[in-house]
CSV table of C-alpha atoms and ligand atoms in Angstrom, one decimal:
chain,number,residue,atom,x,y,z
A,1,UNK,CA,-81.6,66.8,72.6
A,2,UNK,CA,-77.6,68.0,72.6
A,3,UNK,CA,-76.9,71.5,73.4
A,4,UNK,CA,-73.5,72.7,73.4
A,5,UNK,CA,-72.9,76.8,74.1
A,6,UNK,CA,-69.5,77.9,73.2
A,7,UNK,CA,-67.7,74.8,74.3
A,8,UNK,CA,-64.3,74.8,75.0
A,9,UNK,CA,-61.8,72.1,76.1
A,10,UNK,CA,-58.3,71.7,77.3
A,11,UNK,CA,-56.7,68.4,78.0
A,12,UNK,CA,-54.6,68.5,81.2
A,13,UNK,CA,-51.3,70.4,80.5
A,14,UNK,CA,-52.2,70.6,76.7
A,15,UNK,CA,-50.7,73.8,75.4
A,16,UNK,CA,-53.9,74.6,72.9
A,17,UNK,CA,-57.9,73.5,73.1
A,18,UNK,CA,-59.2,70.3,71.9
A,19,UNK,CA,-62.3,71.6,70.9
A,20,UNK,CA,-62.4,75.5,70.8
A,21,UNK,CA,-65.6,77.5,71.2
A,22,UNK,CA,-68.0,74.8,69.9
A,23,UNK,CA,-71.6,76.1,69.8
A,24,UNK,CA,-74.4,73.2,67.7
A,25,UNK,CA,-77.7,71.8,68.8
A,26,UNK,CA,-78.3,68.2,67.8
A,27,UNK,CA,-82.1,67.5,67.7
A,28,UNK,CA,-84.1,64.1,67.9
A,29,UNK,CA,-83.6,61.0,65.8
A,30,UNK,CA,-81.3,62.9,63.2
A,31,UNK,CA,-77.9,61.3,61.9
A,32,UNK,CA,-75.5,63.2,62.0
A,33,UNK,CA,-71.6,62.5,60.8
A,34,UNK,CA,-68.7,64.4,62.0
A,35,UNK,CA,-65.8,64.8,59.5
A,36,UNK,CA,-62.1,66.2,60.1
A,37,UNK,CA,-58.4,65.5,59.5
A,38,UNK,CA,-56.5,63.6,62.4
A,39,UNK,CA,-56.3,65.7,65.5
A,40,UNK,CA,-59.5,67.7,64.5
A,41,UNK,CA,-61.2,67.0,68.0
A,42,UNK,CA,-63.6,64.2,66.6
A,43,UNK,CA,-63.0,61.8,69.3
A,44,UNK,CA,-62.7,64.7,71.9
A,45,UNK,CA,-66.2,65.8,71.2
A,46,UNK,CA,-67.4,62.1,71.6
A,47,UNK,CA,-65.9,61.9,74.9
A,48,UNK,CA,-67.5,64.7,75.9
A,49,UNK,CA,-71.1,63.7,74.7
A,50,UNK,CA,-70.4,60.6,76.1
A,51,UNK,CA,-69.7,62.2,79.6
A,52,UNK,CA,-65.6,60.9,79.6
A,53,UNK,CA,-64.8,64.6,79.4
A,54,UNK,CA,-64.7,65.9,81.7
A,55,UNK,CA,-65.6,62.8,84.0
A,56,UNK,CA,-62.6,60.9,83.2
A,57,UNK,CA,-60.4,63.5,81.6
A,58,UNK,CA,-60.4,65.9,83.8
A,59,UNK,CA,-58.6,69.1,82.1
A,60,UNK,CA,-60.5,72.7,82.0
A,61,UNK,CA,-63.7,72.6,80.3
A,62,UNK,CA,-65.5,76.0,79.4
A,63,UNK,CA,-69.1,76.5,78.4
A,64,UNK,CA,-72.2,74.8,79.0
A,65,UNK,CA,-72.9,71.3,77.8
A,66,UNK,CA,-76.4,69.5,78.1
A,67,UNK,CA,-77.7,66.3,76.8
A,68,UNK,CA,-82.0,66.0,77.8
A,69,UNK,CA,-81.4,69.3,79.4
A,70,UNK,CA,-78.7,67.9,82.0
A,71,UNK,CA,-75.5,69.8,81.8
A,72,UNK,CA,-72.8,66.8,81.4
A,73,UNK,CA,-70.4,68.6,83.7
A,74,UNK,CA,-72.5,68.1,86.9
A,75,UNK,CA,-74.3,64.6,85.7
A,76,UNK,CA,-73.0,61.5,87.3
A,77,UNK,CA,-71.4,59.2,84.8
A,78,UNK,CA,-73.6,56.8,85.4
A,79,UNK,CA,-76.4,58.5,84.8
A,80,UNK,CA,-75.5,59.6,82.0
A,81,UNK,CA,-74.7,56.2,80.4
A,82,UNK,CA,-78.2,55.6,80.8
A,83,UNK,CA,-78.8,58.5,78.0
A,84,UNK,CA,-75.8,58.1,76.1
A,85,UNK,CA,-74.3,54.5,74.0
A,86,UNK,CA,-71.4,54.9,73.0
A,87,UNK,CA,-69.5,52.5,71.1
A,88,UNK,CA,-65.8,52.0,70.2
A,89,UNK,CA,-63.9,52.0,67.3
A,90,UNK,CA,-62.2,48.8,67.8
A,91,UNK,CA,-65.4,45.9,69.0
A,92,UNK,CA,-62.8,43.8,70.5
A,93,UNK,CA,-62.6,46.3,73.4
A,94,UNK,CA,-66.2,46.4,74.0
A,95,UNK,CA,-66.5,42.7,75.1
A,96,UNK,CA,-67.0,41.6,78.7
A,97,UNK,CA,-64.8,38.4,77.8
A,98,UNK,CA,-67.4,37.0,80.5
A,99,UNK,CA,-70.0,34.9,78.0
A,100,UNK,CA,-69.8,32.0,76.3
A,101,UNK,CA,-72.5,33.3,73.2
A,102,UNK,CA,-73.4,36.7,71.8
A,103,UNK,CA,-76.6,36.4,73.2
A,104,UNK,CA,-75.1,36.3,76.7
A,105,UNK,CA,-73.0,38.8,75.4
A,106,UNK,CA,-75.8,41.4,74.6
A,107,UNK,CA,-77.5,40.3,78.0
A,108,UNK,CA,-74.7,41.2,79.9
A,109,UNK,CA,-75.6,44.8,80.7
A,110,UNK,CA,-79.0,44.2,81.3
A,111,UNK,CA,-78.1,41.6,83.6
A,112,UNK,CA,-76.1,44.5,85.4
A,113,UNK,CA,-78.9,46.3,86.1
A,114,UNK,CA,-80.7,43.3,87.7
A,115,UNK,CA,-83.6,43.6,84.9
A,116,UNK,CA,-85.9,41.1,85.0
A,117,UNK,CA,-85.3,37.6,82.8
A,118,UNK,CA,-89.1,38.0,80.6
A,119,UNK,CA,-88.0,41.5,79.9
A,120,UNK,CA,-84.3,41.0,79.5
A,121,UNK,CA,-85.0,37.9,77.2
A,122,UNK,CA,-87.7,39.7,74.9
A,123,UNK,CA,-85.6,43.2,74.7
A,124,UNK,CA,-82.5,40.5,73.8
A,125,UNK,CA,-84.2,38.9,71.1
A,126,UNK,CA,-85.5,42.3,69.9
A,127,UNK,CA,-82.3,43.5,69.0
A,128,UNK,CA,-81.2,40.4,67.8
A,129,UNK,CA,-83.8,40.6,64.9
A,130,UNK,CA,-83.1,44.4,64.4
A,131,UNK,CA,-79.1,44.0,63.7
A,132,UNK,CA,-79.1,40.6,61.8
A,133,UNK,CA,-77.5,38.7,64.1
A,134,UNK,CA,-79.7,35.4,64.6
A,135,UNK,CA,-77.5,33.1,62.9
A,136,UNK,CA,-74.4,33.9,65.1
A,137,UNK,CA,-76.7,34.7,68.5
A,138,UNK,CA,-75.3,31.1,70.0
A,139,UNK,CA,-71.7,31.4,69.0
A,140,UNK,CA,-68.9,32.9,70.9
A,141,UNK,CA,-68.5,36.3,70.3
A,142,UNK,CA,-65.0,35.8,69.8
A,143,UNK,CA,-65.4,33.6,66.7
A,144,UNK,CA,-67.4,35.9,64.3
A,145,UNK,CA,-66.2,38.3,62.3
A,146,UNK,CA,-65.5,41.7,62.7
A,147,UNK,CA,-68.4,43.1,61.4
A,148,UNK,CA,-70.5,40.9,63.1
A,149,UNK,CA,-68.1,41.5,66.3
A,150,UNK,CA,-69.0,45.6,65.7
A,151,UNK,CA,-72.5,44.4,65.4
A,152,UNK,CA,-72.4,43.0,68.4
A,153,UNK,CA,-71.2,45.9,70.6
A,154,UNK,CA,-74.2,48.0,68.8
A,155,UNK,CA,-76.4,45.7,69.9
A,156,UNK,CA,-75.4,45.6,73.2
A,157,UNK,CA,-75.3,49.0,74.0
A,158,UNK,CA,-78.7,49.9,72.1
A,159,UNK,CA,-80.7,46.5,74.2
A,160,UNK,CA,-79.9,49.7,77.4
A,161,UNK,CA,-82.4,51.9,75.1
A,162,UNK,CA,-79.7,55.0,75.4
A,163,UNK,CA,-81.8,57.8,73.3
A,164,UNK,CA,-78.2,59.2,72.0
A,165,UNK,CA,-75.3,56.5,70.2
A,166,UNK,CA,-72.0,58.0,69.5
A,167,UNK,CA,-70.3,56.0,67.4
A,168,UNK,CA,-66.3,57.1,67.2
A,169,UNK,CA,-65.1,55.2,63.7
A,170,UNK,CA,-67.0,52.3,63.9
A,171,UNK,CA,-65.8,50.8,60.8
A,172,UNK,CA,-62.3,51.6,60.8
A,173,UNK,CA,-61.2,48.6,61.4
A,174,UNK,CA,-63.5,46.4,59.1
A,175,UNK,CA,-63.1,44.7,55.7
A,176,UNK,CA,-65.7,46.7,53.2
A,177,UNK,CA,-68.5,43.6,53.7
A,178,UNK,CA,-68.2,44.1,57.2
A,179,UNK,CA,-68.5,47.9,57.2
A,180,UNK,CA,-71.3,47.8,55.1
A,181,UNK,CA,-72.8,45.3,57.5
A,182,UNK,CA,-72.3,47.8,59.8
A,183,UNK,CA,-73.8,50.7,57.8
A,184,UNK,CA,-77.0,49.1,57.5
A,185,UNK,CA,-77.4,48.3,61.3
A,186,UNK,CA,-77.1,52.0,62.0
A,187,UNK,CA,-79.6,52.9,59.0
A,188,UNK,CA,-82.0,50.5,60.0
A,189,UNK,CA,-81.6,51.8,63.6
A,190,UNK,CA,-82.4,55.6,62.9
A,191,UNK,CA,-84.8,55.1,60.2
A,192,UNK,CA,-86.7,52.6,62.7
A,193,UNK,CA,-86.3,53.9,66.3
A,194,UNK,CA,-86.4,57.1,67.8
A,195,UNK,CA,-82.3,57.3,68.3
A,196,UNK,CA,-80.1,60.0,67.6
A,197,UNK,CA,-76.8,58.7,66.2
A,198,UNK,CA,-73.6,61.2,66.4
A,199,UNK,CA,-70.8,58.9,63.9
A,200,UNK,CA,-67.5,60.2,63.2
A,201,UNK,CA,-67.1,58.2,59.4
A,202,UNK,CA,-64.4,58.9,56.5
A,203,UNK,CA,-66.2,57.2,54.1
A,204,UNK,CA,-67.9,60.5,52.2
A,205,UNK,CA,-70.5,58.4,50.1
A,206,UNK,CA,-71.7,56.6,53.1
A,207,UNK,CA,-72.4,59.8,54.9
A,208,UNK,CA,-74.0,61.3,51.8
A,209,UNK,CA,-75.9,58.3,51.1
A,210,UNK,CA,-77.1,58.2,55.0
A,211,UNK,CA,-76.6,61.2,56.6
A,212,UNK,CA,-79.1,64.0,57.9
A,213,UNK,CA,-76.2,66.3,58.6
A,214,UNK,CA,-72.0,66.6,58.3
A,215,UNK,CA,-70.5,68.6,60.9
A,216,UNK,CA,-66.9,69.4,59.7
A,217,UNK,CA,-63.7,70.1,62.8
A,218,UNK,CA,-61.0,71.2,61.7
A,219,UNK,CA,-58.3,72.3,65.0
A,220,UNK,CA,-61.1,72.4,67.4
A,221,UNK,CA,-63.5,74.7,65.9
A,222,UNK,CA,-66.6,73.7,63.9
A,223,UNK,CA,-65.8,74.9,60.1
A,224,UNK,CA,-68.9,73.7,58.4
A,225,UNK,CA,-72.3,72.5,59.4
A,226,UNK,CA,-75.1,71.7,57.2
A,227,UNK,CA,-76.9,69.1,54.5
A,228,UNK,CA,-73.6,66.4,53.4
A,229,UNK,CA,-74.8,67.6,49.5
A,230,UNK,CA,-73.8,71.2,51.1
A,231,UNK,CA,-70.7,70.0,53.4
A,232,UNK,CA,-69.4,67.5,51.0
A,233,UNK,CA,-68.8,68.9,47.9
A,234,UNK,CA,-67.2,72.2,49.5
A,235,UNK,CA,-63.7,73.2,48.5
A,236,UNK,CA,-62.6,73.9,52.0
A,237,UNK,CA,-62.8,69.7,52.4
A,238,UNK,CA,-59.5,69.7,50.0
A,239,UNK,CA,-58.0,72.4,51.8
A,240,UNK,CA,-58.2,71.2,55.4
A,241,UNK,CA,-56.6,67.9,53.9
A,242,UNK,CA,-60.2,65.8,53.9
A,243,UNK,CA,-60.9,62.7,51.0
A,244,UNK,CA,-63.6,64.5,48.9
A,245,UNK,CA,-65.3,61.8,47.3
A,246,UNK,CA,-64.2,60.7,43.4
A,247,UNK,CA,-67.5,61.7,41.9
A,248,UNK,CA,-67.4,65.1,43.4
A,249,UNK,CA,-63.7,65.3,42.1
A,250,UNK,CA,-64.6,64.4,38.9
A,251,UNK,CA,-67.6,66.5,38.1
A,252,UNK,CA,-65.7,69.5,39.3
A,253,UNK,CA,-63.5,69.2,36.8
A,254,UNK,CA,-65.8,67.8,34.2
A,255,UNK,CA,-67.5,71.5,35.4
A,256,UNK,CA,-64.2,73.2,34.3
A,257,UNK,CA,-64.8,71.8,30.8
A,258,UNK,CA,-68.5,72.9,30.7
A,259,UNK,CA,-68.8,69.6,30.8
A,260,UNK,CA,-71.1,69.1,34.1
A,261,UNK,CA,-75.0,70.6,34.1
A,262,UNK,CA,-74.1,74.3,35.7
A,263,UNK,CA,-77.6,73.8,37.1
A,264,UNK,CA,-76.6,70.7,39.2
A,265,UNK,CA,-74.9,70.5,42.3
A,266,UNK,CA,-71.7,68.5,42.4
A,267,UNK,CA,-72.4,64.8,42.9
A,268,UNK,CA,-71.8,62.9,46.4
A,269,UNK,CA,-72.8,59.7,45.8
A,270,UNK,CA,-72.4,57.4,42.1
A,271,UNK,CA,-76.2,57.5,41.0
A,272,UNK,CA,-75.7,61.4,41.2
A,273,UNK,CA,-72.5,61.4,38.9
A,274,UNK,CA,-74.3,59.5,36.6
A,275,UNK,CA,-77.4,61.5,37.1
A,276,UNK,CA,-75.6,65.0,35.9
A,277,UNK,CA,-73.2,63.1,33.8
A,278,UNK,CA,-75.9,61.7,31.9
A,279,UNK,CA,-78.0,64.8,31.3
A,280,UNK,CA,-74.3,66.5,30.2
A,281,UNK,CA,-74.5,64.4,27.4
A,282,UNK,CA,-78.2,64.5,26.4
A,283,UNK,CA,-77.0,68.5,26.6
A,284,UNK,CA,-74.3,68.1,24.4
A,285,UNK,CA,-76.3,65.6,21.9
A,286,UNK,CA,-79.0,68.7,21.5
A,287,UNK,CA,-76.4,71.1,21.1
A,288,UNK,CA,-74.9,68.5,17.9
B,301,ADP,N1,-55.9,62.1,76.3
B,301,ADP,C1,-55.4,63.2,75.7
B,301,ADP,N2,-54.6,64.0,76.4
B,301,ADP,C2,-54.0,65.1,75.8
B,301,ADP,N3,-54.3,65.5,74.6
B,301,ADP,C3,-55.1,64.8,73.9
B,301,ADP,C4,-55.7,63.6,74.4
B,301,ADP,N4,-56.5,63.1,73.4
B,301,ADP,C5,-56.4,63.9,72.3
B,301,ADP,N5,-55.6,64.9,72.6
B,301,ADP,C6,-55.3,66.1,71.7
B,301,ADP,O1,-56.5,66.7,71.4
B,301,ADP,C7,-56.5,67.1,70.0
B,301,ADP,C8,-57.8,66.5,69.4
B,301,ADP,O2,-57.6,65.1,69.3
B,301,ADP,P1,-58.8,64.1,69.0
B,301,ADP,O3,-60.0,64.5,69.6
B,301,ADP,O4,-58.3,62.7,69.3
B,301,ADP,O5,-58.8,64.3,67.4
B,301,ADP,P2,-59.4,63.3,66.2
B,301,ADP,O6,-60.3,62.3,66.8
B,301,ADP,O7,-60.2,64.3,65.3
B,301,ADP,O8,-58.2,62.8,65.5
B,301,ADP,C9,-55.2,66.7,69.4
B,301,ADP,O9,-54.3,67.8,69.4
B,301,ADP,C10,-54.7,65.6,70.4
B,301,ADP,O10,-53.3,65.5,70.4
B,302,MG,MG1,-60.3,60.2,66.7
């Protein structure tokens, strides 16, 4: 689905890479969440699955990169869109500020295309079901809120059927309801339709909760790859400067006590902490 061979980038007269020597294969319908500190190359390796590097950023890019097989480098943008959603972090910049509704509003690319009004009104109404949004679908886009706004853009850019979304902080800029909102869209989506979803996130339990796969950047390179029960809970996280969740702080140092299951994992998510926290103390009880 997403090859990348030993991928490297350089913005134009940037002194070092934005993404340095990046080798991953991303296969069908997973969910996978990239994690770094600021300046990691998170967004950078968006743009480039995305096709904006180097299409619109021009700079020196090394390596060979291929979504369906087509090496990004020599695909037409345009083309390309066709394969690949990607969605911003802020919604507000996604808008055509053309239509009236959100219904319009999620029309708008298909009516771009010239795709016929049957189809355009039944693939329309289709996503409207899948991302919730039936009760706003005849108010201005512009008057809901932001999670709805976020839900929006998804919808809008899934009703082109791309087979890859990358989603570059999606709910950054949302209220908790509204992220979660937002969460559950994207669940919904890969548990339901055949869609890869590439989502740089911050919030740790989400991913763990969600996630097929955590691909950690730290400076440009890829420092860990793997399950988010394996990425998650690794001490390198704290190093890098990455939030490691509260329940994987707290069993580690309940573990320094003796005081976490040595036979569990550390916890990523609360029903895990509770999980091992709870057979601690039916350890401890046996023990008295
Ligand atoms: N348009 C750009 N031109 C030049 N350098 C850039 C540009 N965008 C990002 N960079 C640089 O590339 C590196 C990676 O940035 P970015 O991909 O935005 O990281 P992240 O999304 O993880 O915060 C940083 O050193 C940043 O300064
Ligand atoms: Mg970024």
């Amino acid at each position: 689905m997403i090859q990348l061979d030993h991928v490297t980038y350089t913005y134009p007269q940037a002194k070092h890479p934005a993404l340095s020597d990046i080798s991953l294969e991303i296969t069908e319908s997973s969910l996978v969440a990239i994690v770094g500190p600021s300046g990691a190359g998170k967004s950078s390796l968006c743009a480039l699955l995305a096709g904006f590097i180097p299409h619109h950023f021009h700079g020196i890019l090394q390596g060979r990169a291929l979504v369906h097989g087509q090496d990004i480098a020599n695909t037409p943008l345009a083309e390309l869109v066709t394969h690949v959603g990607y969605v911003f972090q802020n919604p507000f910049t996604q808008l055509s500020g053309a239509k009236l509704t959100t219904r319009e509003e999620i029309a708008f690319g298909l009516e771009n295309l010239g795709v016929p009004r049957l189809e355009m009104a039944e693939r329309v109404d289709r996503v409207i079901e899948l991302f919730s949004l039936r009760d706003i679908a005849n108010r201005s886009p512009y008057e809901i809120s932001g999670g709805e706004m976020q839900r929006v853009a998804l919808a809008s850019i899934f009703v082109m059927k791309p087979r890859v979304l990358v989603l570059d902080e999606p709910t950054a800029q949302l209220d908790p309801l509204g992220a979660r909102q937002v969460f559950e869209a994207i669940r919904t989506l890969t548990n339901t339709q055949s869609v890869t979803v590439i989502i740089v996130e911050d919030k740790t339990e989400w991913i763990a909760t969600f996630a097929d796969r955590v691909i950690t950047l730290h400076e440009g390179r890829v420092v860990l790859d793997g399950s988010p029960d394996a990425v998650l809970t690794s001490p390198l996280l704290a190093e890098i400067g990455i939030r490691v969740s509260h329940y994987t702080q707290a069993a580690r140092a309940a573990s320094r006590h003796r005081l976490w299951p040595s036979e569990l994992a550390l916890p990523t998510t609360l029903d895990k902490a509770i999980d091992g926290f709870k057979r601690a103390r039916k350890k401890y009880e046996n023990l008295g």
